[in-house]
Coordinates of C-alpha atoms and ligand atoms in Angstrom, one line a residue:
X1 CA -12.4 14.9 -24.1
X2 CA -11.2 12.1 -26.5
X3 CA -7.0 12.0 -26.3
X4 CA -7.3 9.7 -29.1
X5 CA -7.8 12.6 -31.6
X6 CA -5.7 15.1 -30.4
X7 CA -2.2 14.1 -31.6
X8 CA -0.6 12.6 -34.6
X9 CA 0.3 8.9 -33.8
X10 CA 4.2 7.8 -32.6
X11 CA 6.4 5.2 -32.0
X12 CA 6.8 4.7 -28.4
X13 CA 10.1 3.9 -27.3
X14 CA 11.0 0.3 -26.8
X15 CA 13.0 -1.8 -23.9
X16 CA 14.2 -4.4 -25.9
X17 CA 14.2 -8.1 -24.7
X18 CA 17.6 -8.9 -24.4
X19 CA 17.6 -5.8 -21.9
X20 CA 14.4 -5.6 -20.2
X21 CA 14.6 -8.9 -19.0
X22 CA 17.9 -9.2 -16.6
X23 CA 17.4 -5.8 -15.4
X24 CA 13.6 -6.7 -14.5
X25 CA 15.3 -9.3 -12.8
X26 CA 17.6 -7.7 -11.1
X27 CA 15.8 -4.9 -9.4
X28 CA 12.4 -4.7 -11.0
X29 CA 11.0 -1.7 -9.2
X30 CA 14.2 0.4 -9.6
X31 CA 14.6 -0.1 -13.2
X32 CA 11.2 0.2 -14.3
X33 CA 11.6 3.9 -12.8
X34 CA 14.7 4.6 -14.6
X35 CA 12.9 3.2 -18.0
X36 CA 10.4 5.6 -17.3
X37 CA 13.1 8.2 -16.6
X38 CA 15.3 7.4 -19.6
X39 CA 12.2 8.2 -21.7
X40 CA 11.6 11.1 -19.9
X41 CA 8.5 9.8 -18.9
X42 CA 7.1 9.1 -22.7
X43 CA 5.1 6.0 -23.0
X44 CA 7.7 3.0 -23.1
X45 CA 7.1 -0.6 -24.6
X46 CA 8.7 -3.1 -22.7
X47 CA 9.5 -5.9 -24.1
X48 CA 9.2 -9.4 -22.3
X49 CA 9.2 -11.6 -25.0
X50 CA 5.5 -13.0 -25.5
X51 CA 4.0 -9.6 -23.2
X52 CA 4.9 -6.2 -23.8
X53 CA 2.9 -4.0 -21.7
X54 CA 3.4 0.1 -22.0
X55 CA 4.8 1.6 -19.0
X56 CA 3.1 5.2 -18.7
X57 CA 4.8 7.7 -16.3
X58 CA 4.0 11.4 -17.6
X59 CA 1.2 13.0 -15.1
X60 CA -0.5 13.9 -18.0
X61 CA -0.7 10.2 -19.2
X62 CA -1.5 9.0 -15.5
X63 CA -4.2 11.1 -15.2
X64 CA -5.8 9.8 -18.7
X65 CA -5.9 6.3 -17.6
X66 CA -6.7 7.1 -13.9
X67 CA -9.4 9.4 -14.4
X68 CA -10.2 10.8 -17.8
X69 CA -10.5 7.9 -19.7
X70 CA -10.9 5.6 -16.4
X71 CA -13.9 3.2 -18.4
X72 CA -11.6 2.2 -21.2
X73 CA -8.8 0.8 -18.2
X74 CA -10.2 -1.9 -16.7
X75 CA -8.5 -3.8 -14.1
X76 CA -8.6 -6.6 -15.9
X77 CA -5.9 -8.6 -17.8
X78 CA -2.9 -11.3 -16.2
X79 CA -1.3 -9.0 -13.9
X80 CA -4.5 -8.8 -11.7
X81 CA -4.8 -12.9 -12.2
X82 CA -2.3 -13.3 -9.2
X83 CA -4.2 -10.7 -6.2
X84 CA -7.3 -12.6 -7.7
X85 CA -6.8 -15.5 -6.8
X86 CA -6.8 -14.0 -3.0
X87 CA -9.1 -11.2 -3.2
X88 CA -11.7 -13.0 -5.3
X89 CA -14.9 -10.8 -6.2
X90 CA -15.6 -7.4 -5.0
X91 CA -13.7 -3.9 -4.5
X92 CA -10.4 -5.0 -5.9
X93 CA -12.6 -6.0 -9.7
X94 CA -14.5 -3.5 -12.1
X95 CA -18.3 -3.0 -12.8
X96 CA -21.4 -3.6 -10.9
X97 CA -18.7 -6.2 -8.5
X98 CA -16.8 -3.0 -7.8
X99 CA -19.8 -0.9 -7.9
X100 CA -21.5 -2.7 -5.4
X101 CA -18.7 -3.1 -3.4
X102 CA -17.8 0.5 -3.1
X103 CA -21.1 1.2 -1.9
X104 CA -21.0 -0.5 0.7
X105 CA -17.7 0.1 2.1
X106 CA -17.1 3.9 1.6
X107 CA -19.0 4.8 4.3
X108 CA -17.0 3.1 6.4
X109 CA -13.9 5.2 5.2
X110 CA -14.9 8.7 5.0
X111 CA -12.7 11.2 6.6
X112 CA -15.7 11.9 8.9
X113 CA -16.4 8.3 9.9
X114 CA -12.5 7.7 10.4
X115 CA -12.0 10.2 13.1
X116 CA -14.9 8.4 15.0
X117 CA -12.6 4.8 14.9
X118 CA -9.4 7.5 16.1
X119 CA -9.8 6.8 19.6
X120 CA -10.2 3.2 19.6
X121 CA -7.0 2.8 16.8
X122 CA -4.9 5.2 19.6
X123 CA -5.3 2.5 22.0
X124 CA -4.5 -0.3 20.4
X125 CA -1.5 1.3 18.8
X126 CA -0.1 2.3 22.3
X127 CA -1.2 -1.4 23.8
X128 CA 0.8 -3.0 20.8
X129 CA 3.7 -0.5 21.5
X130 CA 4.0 -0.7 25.0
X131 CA 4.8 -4.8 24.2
X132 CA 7.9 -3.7 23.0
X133 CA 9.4 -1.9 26.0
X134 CA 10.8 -6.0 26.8
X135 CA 13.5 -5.2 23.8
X136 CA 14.2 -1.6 25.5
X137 CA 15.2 -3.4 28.5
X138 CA 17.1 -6.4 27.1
X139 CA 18.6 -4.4 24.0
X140 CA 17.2 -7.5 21.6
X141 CA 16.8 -5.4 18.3
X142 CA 13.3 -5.6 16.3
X143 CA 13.1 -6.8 12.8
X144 CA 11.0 -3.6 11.7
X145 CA 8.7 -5.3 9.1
X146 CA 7.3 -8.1 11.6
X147 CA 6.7 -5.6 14.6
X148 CA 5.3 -2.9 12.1
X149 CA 3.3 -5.5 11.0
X150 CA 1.8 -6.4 13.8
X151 CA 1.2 -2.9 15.0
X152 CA -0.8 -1.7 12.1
X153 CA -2.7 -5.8 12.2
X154 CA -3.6 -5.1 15.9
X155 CA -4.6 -1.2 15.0
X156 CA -6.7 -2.5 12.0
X157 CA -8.6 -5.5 13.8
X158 CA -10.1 -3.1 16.2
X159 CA -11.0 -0.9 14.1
X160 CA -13.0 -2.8 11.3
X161 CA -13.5 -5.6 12.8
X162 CA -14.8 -4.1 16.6
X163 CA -13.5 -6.9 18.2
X164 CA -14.6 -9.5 16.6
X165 CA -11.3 -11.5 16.3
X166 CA -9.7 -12.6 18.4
X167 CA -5.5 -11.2 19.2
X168 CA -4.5 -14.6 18.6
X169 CA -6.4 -15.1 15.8
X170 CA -5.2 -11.5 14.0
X171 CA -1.7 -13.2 14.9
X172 CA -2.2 -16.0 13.0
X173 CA -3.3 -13.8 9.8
X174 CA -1.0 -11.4 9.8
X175 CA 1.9 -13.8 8.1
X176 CA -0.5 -15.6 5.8
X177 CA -1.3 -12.4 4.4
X178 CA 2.4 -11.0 5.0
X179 CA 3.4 -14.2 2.7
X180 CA 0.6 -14.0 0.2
X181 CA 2.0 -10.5 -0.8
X182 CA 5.5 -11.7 -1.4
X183 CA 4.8 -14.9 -3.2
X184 CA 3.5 -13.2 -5.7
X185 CA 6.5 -11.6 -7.0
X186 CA 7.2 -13.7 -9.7
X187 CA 4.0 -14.6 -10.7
X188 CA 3.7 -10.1 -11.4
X189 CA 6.8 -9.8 -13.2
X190 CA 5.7 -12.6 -15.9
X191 CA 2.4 -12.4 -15.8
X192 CA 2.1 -14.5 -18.9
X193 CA 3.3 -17.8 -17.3
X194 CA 0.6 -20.2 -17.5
X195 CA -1.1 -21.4 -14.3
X196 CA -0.6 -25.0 -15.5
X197 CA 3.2 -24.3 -15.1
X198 CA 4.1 -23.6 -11.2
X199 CA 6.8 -20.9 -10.7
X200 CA 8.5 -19.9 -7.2
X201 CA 6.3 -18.8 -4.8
X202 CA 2.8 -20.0 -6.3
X203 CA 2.8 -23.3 -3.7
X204 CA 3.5 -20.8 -0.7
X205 CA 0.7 -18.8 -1.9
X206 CA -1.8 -21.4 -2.5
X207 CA -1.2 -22.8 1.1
X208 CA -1.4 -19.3 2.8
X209 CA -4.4 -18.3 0.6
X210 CA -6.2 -21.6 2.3
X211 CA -5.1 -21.0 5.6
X212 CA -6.6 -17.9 5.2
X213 CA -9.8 -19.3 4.4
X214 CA -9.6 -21.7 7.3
X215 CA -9.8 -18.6 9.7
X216 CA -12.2 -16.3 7.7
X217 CA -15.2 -18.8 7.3
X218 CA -15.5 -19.3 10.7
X219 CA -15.2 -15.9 11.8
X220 CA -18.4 -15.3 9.6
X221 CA -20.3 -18.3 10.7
X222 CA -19.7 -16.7 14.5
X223 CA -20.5 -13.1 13.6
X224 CA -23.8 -14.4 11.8
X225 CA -24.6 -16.4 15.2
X226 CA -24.0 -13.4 17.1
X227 CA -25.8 -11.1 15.3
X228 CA -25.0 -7.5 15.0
X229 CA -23.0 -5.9 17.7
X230 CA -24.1 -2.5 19.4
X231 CA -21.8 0.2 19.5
X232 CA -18.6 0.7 16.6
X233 CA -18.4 -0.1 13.5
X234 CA -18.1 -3.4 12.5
X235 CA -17.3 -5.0 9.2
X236 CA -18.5 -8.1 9.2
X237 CA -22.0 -7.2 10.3
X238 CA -22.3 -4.1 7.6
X239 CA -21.1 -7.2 4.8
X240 CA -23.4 -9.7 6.4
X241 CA -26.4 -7.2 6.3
X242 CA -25.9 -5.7 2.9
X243 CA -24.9 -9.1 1.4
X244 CA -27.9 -10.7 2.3
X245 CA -30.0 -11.6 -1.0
X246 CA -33.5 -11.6 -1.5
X247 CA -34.6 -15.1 -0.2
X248 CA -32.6 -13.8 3.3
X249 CA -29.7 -16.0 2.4
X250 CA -26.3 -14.7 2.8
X251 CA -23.6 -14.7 -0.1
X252 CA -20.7 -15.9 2.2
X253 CA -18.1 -16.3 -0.1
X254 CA -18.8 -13.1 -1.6
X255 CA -18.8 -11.5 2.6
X256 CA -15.6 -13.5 2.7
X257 CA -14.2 -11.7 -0.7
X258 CA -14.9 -8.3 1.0
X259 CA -13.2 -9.1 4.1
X260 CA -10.3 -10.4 2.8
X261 CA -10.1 -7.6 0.2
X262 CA -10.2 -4.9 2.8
X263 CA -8.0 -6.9 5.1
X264 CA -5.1 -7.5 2.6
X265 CA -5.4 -3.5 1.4
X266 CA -5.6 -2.4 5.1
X267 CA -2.5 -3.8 6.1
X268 CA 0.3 -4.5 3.8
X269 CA 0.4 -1.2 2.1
X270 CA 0.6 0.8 6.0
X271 CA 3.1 -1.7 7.5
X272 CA 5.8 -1.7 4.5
X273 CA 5.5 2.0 4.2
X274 CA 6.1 2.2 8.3
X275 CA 8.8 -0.5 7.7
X276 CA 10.6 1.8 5.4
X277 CA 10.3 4.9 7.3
X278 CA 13.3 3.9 10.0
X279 CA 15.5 2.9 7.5
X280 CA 15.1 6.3 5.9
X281 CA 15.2 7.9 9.5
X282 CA 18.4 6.1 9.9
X283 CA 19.6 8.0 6.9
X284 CA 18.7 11.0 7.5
X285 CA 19.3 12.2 11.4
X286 CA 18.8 15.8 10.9
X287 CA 15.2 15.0 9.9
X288 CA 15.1 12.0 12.6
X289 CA 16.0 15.0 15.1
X290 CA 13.4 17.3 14.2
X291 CA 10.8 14.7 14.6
X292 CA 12.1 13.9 17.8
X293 CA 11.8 17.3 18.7
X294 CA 8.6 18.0 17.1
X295 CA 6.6 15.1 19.0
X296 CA 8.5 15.6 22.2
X297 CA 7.0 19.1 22.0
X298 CA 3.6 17.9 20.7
X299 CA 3.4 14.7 22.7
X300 CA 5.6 14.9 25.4
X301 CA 5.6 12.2 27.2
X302 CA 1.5 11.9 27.5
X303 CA 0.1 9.3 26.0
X304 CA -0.7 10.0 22.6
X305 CA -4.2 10.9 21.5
X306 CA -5.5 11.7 18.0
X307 CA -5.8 15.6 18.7
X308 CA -2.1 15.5 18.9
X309 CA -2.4 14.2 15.1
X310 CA -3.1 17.7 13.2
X311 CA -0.4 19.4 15.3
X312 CA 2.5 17.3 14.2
X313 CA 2.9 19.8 11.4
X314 CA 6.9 18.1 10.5
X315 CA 5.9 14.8 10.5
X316 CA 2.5 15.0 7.6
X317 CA 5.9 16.7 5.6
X318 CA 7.8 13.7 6.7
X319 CA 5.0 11.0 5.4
X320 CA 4.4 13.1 2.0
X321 CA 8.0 12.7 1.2
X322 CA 7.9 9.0 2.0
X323 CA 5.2 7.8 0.2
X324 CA 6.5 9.6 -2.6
X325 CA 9.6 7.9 -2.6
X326 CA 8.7 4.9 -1.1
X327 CA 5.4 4.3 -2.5
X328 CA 4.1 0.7 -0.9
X329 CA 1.2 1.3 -4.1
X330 CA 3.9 0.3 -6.7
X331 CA 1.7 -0.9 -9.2
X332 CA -1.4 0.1 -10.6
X333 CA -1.6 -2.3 -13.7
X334 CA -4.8 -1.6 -16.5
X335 CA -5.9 -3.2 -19.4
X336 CA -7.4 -1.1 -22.4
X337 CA -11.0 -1.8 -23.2
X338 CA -11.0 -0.4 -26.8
X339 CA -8.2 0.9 -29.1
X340 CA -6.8 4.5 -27.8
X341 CA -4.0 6.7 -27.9
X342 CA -1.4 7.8 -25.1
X343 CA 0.7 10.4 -25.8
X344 CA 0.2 10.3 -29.0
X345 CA 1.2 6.3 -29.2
X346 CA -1.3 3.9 -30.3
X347 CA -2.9 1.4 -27.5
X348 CA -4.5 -1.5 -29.0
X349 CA -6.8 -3.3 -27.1
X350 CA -6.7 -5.8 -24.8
X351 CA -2.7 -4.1 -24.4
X352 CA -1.3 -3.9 -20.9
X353 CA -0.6 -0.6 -19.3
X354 CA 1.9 -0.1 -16.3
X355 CA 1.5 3.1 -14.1
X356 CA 3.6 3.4 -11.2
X357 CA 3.9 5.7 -8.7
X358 CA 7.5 4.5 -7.6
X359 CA 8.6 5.8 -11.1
X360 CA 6.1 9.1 -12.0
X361 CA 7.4 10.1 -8.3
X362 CA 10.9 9.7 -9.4
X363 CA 11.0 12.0 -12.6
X364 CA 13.2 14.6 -13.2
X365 CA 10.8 16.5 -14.6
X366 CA 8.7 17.5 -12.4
X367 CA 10.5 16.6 -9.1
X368 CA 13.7 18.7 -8.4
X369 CA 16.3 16.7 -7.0
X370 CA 14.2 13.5 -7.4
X371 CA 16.0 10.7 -5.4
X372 CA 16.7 13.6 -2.7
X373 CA 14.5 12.6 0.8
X374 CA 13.5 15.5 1.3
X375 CA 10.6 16.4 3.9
X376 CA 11.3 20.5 3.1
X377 CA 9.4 20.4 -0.2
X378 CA 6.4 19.8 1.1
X379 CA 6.4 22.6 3.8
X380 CA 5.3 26.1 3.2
X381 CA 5.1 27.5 -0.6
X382 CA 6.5 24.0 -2.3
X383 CA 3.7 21.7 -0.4
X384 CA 2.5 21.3 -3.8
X385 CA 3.7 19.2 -6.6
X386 CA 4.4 20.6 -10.3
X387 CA 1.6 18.6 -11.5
X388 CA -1.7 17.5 -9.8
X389 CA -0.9 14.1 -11.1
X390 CA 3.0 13.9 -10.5
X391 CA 2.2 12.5 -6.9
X392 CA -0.7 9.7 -6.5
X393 CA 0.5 7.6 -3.6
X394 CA -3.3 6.4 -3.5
X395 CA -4.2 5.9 -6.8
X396 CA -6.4 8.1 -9.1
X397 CA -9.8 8.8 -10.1
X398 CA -12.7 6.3 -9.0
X399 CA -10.5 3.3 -8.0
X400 CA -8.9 5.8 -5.5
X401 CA -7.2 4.6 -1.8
X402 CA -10.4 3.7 0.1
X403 CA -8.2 3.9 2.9
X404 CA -6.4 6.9 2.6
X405 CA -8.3 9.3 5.8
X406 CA -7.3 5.8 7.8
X407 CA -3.7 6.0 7.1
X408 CA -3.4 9.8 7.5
X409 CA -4.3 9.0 11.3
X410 CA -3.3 5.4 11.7
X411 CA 0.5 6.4 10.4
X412 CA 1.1 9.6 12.6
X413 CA -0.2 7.2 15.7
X414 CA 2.3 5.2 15.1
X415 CA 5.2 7.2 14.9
X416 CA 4.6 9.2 17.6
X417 CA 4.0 6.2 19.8
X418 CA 7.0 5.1 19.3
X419 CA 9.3 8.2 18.7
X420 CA 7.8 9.7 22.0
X421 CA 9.1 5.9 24.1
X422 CA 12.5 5.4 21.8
X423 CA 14.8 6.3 19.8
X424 CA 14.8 3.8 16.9
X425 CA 19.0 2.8 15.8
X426 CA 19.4 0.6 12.9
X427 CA 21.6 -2.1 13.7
X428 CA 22.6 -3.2 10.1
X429 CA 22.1 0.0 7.9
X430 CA 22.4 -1.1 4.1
X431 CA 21.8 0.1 0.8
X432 CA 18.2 -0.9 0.5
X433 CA 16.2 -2.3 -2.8
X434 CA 12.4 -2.3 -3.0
X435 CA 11.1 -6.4 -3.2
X436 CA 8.2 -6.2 -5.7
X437 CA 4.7 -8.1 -4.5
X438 CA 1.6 -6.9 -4.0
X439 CA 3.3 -3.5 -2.2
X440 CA 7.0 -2.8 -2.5
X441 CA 9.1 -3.7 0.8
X442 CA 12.4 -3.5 1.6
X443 CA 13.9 -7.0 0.4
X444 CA 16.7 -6.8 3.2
X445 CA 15.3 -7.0 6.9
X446 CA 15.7 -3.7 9.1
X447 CA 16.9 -4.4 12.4
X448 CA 16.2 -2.3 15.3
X449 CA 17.6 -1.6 18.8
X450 CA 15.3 0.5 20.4
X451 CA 16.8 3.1 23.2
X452 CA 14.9 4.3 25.5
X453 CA 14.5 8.2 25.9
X454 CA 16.0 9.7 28.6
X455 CA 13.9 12.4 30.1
X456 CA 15.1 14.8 32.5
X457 CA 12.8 14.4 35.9
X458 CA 11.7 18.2 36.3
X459 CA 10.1 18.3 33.2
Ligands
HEM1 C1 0.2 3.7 2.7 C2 -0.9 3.1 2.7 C3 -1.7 2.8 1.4 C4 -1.3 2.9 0.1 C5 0.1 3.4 -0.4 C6 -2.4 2.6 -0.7 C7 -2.4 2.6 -2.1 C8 -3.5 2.4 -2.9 C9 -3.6 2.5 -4.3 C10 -2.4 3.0 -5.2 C11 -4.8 2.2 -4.8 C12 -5.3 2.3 -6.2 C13 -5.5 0.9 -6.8 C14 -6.0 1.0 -8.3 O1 -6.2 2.1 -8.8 O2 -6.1 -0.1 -8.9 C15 -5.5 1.8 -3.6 C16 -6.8 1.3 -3.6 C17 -7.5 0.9 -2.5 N1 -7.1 0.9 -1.2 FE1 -5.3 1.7 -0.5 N2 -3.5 2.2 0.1 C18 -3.0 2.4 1.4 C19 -3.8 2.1 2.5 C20 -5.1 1.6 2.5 C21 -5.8 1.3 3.7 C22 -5.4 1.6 5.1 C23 -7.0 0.8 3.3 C24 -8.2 0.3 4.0 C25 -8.5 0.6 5.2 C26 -7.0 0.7 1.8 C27 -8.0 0.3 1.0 C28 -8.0 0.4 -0.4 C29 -9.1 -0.1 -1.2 C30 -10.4 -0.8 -0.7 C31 -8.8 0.2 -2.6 C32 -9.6 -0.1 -3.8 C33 -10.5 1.1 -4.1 C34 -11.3 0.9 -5.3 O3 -10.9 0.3 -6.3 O4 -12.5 1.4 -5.3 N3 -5.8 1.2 1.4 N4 -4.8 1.9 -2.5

């Protein structure tokens, strides 16, 4: 179906300058929602001066570029320059780079294949967790994003990379990566700064993005010395195998592009939207009490497994209204390939197009009570949104979350490990607004004191 044809051709409306700038300063996740709002999610034109990419909000519209007309929205163009520069070739690019790349990794994600990593990521998550009992008993609160963090990095090293790497070594990642997604933040709200000009954050970047490398190349050199492992899945030996070329040599930069692709997706986007979750908690104890009750009922105080996962009915309702309102997927910039229409406005191209979730998620129309945390509209009769395409924490179309079956399980582990242990009180509750980098986090720190959960003995 050609949208191009369907509808007479209109202005879109435009965010002028003088406006769009300080509020893109200001709070540059926020606002771009309530520009997508004030146009009732019609195609906007915002205006930053030498760059004016469309911001594109309607489901309708999201599912054009997403999925319909997916070819002609590459993700090409300045605002995926920045991840570039760490990602390099493979999944995160378009064509036979992506193709290839997709091939080879979707097996490893498949809901099937992910319940077979389950056990191993229940472990690691309750070996991580148990570390923290030392602030239970000393009352020293947790800064949520580090220890998140370094729950999901610990979860996520066992899993895809079977041991491989070393807990110290996964330490020593975790910020590189944690800072490689912030520094960023400038470089994605003006994407048309030229590289030759350095802007806040690009120095920090460079030096993580290197440190990165530092730690990657070797880990590759060892794996090929080792040779496959028997047993789980592995990353590194599935990239090593299928990255071999025909003369039997091995493409490691591209093996080292994969790795740190799936690495930097893997992580980020599960801690922030962890990270988020006990601020909204804090916000909201009559949903913080039902999930205590829920996985005191489910879990009790056995450790918990991944059977428990599926029977934590409260908490998938909890998670649904999270990553709707918290989305950690901000962003899904595209660039069109050839001219087009959305909504009946005319897309040259080469022209930038903005779709985030963070604002379609937020719209009036199709989301009663939008800015409302609500876990109760996904339960029973509402568990559906108005429109298939009003709610896309993972993306769209053939570019979709790789990693989605993973979170499902990962997140839920999580939780319950530690709602089953603690109760989790913010120390400095706050208005919070959503940093932008390569996934939205909280820009203020979340402290937390954990308290330790009293149990009656006879039960
Ligand atoms: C809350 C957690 C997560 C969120 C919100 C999230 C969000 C997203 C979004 C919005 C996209 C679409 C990007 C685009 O269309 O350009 C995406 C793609 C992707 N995600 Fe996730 N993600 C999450 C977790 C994960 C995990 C755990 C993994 C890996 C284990 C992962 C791996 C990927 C990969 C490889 C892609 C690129 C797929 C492709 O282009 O073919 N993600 N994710």
């Amino acid at each position: 179906m050609s949208y191009a044809t369907e509808t007479s051709v209109i202005s879109p409306q435009v965010v002028p300058f003088y406006r769009a700038i300080p509020r893109l300063l200001k709070d540059p996740v926020a606002e771009l929602a309530r520009m997508g709002a004030e146009a009732a999610g019609q195609v906007v034109r915002v205006d930053l001066g030498p760059f004016r990419p469309y911001l594109v909000s309607h489901p309708d519209h999201v599912q054009q570029v997403l999925t319909a007309e997916w070819n002609n929205f590459a993700r090409e163009g300045m605002f995926w320059r920045p991840v570039r520069r760490l990602t390099g070739k493979g999944i995160l690019r378009e064509g036979a780079e992506w193709t290839d790349a997709r091939k080879i990794l979707q097996p490893l994600f498949t809901a099937k294949y992910t319940a077979t990593l389950a056990e191993d990521m229940a472990d690691a998550i309750a070996e991580r967790v148990l570390e923290l009992d030392v602030h239970a008993w000393t009352g020293q609160p947790i800064d949520a994003a580090d220890q998140m963090t370094a729950i999901v990095n610990q979860a996520i090293v066992k899993v895809l990379f079977g041991g491989r790497i070393s807990r110290d070594t996964a330490e020593r990642l975790a910020p590189e990566f944690a800072t490689c997604a912030t520094s960023i933040a400038f470089r994605l709200l003006f994407p048309f700064i030229p590289y030759s000009i350095r802007v806040p954050g690009d120095r920090a970047y460079m030096r993580a993005t290197n440190n990165i490398d530092e730690i990657v190349y070797p880990l590759i050199e060892q794996a090929r010395r080792e040779g496959a492992r028997s047993g789980k899945a592995d990353l590194i030996a599935v990239l090593l195998t299928a990255r071999e070329q025909q003369d039997g040599r091995v493409d490691l930069e591209q093996v080292r592009d994969d790795l740190v692709s799936m690495y930097a997706t893997a992580t980020e986007t599960t801690a922030m939207s962890l990270t988020w979750l006990w601020a909204v908690l804090n916000d909201h104890p009559d949903v913080s009490a039902r999930l205590h009750e829920e996985i005191d009922h489910v879990v009790g105080q056995d450790p918990v497994r991944p059977e428990h996962v599926p029977r934590l009915s409260y908490l998938h309702t909890v998670l649904q209204e999270l990553l709707r309102l918290y989305p950690a997927g901000w962003l899904i910039p595209r660039q069109a390939v050839a001219d087009t229409e959305i909504g009946g406005v005319r897309i040259k191209a080469g022209s930038q197009v903005l779709i985030s979730p963070y604002t379609t998620h937020r719209l009036p129309e199709f989301w009663d009570r939008p800015l409302e945390f609500d876990p109760g509209r996904w339960a029973g009769d509402g568990a559906t949104p108005r429109h298939r395409y009003a709610f896309f924490p993972f993306g769209a179309g053939p570019h979709s979350c790789l990693g989605q079956n993973l979170f499902r399980i990962e997140a839920p582990l999580v939780i319950a490990n530690l709602l089953s242990k603690y109760r989790l009180v913010q120390t400095n509750p706050q208005p919070l607004t959503a940093l932008p980098g390569a996934s939205a986090r909280p820009k203020q720190q979340i402290m937390l004191r954990l308290v330790p959960i009293e149990r009656n003995p006879q039960t």
